Structures are given as C-alpha cells and as structure tokens.
Coordinates of C-alpha atoms in Angstrom, one line a residue:
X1 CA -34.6 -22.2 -13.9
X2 CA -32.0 -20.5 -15.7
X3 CA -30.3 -18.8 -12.9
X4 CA -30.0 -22.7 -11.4
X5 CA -29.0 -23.6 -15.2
X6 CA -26.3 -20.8 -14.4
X7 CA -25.1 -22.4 -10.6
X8 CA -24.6 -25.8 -12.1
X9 CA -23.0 -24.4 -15.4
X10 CA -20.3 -22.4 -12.7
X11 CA -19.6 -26.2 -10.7
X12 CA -19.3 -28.1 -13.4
X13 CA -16.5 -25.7 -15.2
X14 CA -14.8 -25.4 -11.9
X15 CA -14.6 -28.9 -11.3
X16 CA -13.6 -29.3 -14.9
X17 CA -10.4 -26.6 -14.1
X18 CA -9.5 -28.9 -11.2
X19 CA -9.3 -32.0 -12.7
X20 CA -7.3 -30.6 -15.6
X21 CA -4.2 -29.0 -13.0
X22 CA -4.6 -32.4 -10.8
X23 CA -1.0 -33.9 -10.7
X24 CA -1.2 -36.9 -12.4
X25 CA -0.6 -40.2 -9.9
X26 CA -1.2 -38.6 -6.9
X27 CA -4.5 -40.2 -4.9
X28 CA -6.5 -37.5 -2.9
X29 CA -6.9 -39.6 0.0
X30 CA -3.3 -39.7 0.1
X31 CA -2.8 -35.7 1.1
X32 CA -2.4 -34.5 4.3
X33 CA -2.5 -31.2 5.8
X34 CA -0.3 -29.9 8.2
X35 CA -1.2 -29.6 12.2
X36 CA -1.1 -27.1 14.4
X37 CA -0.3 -27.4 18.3
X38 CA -0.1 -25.0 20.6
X39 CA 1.9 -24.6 23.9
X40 CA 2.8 -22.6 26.6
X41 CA 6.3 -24.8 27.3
X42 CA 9.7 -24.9 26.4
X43 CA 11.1 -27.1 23.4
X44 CA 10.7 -30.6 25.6
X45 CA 7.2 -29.6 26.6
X46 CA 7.8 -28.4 30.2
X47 CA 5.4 -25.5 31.0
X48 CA 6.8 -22.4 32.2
X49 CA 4.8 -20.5 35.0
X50 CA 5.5 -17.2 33.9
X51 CA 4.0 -18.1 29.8
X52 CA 1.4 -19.0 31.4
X53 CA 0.8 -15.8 33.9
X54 CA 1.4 -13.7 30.7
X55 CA -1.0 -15.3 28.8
X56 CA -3.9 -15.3 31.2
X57 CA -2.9 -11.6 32.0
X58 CA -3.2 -10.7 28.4
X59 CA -6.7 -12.6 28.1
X60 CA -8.3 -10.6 31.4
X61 CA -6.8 -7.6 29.3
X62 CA -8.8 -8.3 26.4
X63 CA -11.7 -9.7 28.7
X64 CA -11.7 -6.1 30.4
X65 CA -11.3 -4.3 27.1
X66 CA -14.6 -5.9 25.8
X67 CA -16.7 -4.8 28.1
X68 CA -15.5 -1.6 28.8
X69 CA -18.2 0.2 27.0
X70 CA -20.5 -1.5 29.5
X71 CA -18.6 -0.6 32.6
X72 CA -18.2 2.8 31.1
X73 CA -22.0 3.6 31.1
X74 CA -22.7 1.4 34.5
X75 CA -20.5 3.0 37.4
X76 CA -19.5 6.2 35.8
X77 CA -21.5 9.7 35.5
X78 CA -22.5 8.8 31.6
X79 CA -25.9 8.0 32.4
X80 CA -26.9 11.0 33.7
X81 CA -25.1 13.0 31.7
X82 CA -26.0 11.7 28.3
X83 CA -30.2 11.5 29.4
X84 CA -30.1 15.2 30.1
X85 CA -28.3 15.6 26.9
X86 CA -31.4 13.9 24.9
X87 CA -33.9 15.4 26.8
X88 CA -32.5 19.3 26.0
X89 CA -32.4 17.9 22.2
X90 CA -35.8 16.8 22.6
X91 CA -36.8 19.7 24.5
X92 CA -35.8 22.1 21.8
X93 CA -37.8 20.0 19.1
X94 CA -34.5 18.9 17.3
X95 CA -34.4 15.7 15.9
X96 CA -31.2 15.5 14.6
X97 CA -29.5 18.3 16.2
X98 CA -26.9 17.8 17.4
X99 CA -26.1 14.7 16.3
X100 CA -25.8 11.9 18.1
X101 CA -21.6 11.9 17.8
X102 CA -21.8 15.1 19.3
X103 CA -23.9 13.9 21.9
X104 CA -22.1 11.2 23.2
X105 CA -18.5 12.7 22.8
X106 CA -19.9 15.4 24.7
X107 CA -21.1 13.3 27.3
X108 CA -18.2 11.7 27.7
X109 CA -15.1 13.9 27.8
X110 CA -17.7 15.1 30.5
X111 CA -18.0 12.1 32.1
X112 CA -14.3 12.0 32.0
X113 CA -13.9 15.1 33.5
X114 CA -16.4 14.0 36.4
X115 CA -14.1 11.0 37.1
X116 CA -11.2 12.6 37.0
X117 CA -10.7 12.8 40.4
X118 CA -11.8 9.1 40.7
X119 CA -9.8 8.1 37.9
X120 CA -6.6 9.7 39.9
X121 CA -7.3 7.7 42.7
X122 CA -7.3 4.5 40.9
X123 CA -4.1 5.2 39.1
X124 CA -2.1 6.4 41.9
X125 CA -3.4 3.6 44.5
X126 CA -3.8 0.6 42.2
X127 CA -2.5 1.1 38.7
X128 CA 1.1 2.3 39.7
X129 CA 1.7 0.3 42.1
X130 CA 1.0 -2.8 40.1
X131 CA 3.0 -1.7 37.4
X132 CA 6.0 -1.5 39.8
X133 CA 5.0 -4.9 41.4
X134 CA 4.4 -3.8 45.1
X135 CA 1.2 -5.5 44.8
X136 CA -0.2 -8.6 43.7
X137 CA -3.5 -8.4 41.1
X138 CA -5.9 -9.2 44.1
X139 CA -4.6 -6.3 46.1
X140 CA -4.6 -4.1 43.1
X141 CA -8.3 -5.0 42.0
X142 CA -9.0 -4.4 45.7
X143 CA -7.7 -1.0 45.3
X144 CA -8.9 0.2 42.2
X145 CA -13.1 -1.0 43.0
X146 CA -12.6 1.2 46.4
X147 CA -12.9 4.9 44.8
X148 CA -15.7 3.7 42.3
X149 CA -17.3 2.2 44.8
X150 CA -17.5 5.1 47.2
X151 CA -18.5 7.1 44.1
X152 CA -21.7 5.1 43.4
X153 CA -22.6 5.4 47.0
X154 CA -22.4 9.3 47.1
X155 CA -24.7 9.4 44.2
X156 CA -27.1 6.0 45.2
X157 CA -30.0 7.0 47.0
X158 CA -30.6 4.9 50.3
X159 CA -34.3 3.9 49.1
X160 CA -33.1 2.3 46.1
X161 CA -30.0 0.5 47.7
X162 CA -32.5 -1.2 50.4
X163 CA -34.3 -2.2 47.1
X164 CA -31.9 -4.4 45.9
X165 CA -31.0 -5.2 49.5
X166 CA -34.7 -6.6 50.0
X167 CA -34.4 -8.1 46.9
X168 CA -31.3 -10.1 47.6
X169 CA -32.5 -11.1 50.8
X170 CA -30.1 -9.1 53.0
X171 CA -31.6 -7.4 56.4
X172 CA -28.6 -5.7 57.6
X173 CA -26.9 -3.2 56.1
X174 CA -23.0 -4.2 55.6
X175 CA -20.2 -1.6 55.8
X176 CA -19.7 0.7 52.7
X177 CA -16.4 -1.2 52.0
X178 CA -17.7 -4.7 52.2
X179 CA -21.4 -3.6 50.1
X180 CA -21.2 -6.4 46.8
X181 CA -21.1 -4.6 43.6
X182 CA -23.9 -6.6 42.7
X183 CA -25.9 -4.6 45.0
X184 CA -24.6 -1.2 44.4
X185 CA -24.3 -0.8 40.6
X186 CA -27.9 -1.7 40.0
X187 CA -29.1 0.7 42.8
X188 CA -26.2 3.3 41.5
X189 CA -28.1 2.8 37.7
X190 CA -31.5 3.5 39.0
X191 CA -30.6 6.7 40.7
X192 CA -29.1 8.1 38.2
X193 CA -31.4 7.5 35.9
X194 CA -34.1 9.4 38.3
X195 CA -31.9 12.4 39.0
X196 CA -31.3 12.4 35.1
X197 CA -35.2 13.0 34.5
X198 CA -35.6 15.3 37.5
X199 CA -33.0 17.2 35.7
X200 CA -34.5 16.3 32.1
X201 CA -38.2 17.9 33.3
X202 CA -36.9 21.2 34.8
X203 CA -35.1 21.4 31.2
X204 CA -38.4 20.5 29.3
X205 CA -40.6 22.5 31.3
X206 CA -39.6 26.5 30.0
X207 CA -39.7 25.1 26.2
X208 CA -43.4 23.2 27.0
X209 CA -44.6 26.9 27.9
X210 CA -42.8 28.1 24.8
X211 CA -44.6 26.0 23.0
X212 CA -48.0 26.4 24.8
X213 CA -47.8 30.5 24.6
X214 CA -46.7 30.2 20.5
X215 CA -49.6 27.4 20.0
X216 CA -52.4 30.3 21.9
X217 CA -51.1 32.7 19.5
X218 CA -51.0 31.3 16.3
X219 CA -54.8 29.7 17.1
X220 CA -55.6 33.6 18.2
X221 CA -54.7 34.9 15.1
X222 CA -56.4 32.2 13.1
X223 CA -53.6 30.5 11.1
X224 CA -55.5 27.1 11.9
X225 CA -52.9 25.5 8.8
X226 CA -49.7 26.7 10.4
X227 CA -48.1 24.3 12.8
X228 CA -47.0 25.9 16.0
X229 CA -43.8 24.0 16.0
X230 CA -42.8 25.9 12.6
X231 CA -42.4 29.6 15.1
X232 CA -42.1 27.9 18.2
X233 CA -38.5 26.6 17.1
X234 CA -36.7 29.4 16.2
X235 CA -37.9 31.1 19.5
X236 CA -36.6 28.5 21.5
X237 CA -33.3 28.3 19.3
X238 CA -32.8 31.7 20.0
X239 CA -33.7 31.8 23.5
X240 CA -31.2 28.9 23.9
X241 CA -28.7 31.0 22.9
X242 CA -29.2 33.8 24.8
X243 CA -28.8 32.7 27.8
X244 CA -25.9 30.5 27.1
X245 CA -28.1 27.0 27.4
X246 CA -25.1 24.8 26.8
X247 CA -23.3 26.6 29.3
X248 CA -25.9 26.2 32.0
X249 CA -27.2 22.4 31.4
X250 CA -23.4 21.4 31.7
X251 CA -22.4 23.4 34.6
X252 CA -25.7 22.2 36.4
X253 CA -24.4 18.2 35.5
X254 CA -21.2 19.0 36.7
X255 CA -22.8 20.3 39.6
X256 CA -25.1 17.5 40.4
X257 CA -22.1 15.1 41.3
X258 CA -21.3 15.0 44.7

C-alpha cells in the first residue's frame, strides 16, 4: 500500500508541474506534431533509379552482415575446428581452461587461415570485379557461391549428401555446379560434425587411460577419499605439454581439410 501511496503521490506532482508551465490559452487539441516522409526522389517527387539501387544495395549489405555469424559457422571449417577444440578442453578435465574467448578466436583466425585460399578465390573472381563493374550482382553472386561450394563438396561425404537428396526427393545426382545449397550445406554440416568427433575421440582416448591408470593407483594404494581427478590433472597438463599438444591438435585440423 505505501509503495502504491508512493506511484500515485509521483503522478499527481508531475501532473501538477505540467499544468503549472502550460501556456496559458492554448487548447491541447490544438497542437500538432510535425511529419515525417520519406523518399527516394528528387524535389518534384520523381524517383531516381540509381537512389533506389543504392538503397536496396545498402539493405542486402546490412541483410548479409546480420547473418554473417551464421554463414560463418555453416560453410566454413569453424565447425570442425571449434568441436575438436572443446573436446581437448574436455579431454584434459578443464572447465574453464582456456576460456571460451580463447577458444573461438582460436578457432577462427584458424578457420580463416583454412579459407584463405577460398577466400582468394572469391575476391579475385567475384569481389574485384564487381567493384570495377565488369559484372552485374547476379554474375558476381554466381561467382563468389562457386569456390564455397566446391569446398563443402570436398569435405561432404557422399552418404550424407544422398541423405538430403532422398530427403528432397531428388533421384539423380545433378552436376557439382548446379547441386542447390539447400542440399549441400546441411550435408556439408553433418560431416563435419562426424569428422569433428572422430577427431574429438582419438584426442579423448590417451587422457581416458590417464585417467583409468591414475584411478587403479590411487584405489591400490588405498586413498579411497582422494579423487583421482585431483593427480590425474596435472599428469595430463604436463603430458600436454610435452609433446607440444597444441601444436599437434592444430596441425592435424589443418590437415584434415582437403
């Protein structure tokens, strides 16, 4: 009750401020506020094609810019790269270590250099040339989808791309240039992720014996109250070290891409 006591006491002293600076003889109904329009014309109205061109240009900009995070992870090597990441973190028994910044600017100055070769491709037969307007946005579009596509494809197994073939009805295989996206990037996701936990198991499996030779000892020797995971860390920490682990799980990702 008295924080409502409070609310009204707030609106009534406000309302009483406002009537108090209202200019005298002026009726509310009276006040208009000023309009907005908005055009893509000249001064009379007339529309001007190339306003218009600039404008929708700018909005597929902004369009593409918003959901480059999505494309990012979809047709690019950050899938893989940033699974195996998490499963050596898990591996190791780190929770927080690194963290997950590290992670995924790791993963992606990898992915980056990956793509670079892609990435090349796309500037020098799409981007460049539709910055010097040889070609139209179709042709450049064309262009720039043709190296990502033929990426997916080198890394998409054949099972799961006749999954998504079945699926969408399709019974014979279409060229590798005229294969829809819509077919590709789902069957491009799915292998990756397979080939990421392939790669994320023969990580995992040296640290599970680790930690199933530490857990025999420490249950040899009695210490029933000690949790294995207290030793086993530091031995795999150390072990991780020594044979340069970082090194190795991201020269084996690199690798991995064909």
């Amino acid at each position: 009750m008295k924080g409502r006591a409070k609310i009204w006491g707030v609106v009534m002293l406000l309302l009483a401020v406002g009537w108090l600076f209202w200019p005298a003889g002026v009726d509310a109904g009276s006040i208009a506020l000023p309009g907005v329009k908005v055009t893509t014309g000249d001064a009379a109205g007339r529309a001007d094609p190339e306003q218009v061109g600039v404008g929708l240009q700018i909005l597929g900009f902004m369009t593409l810019f918003s959901l480059a995070p999505a494309l990012l992870i979809m047709v690019t090597s950050f899938t893989r790269v940033i699974v195996v990441m998490s499963f050596v973190r898990q591996a190791m028994g780190l929770q927080g270590q690194p963290p997950n910044q590290v992670l995924i600017s790791l993963a992606l100055f990898i992915t980056f250099f990956v793509m670079g070769p892609v990435f090349d491709r796309v500037n020098q037969d799409a981007l460049q040339p539709y910055l010097s307007k040889t070609v139209n946005e179709e042709q450049a579009l064309e262009r720039a989808v043709a190296p990502v596509r033929a990426f997916m494809l080198r890394q998409t197994r054949a099972k799961d791309l006749e999954l998504f073939m079945r699926l969408a009805g399709i019974k014979q295989a279409p060229s590798p240039a005229d294969m829809p996206l819509r077919l590709i990037v789902p069957a491009f996701m799915i292998s990756e992720l397979k080939t990421a936990f392939q790669i994320g198991f023969m990580i995992y499996l040296p640290f599970l014996i680790i930690d199933m030779v530490v857990a025999s000892v420490v249950m040899s020797m009695g210490m029933m109250m000690l949790p294995p995971l207290v030793i086993s860390m530091p031995v795999k920490l150390i072990l991780f070290v020594l044979v340069d682990g970082w090194a190795l799980v991201v020269g084996s990702l690199v690798q991995s891409f064909k």
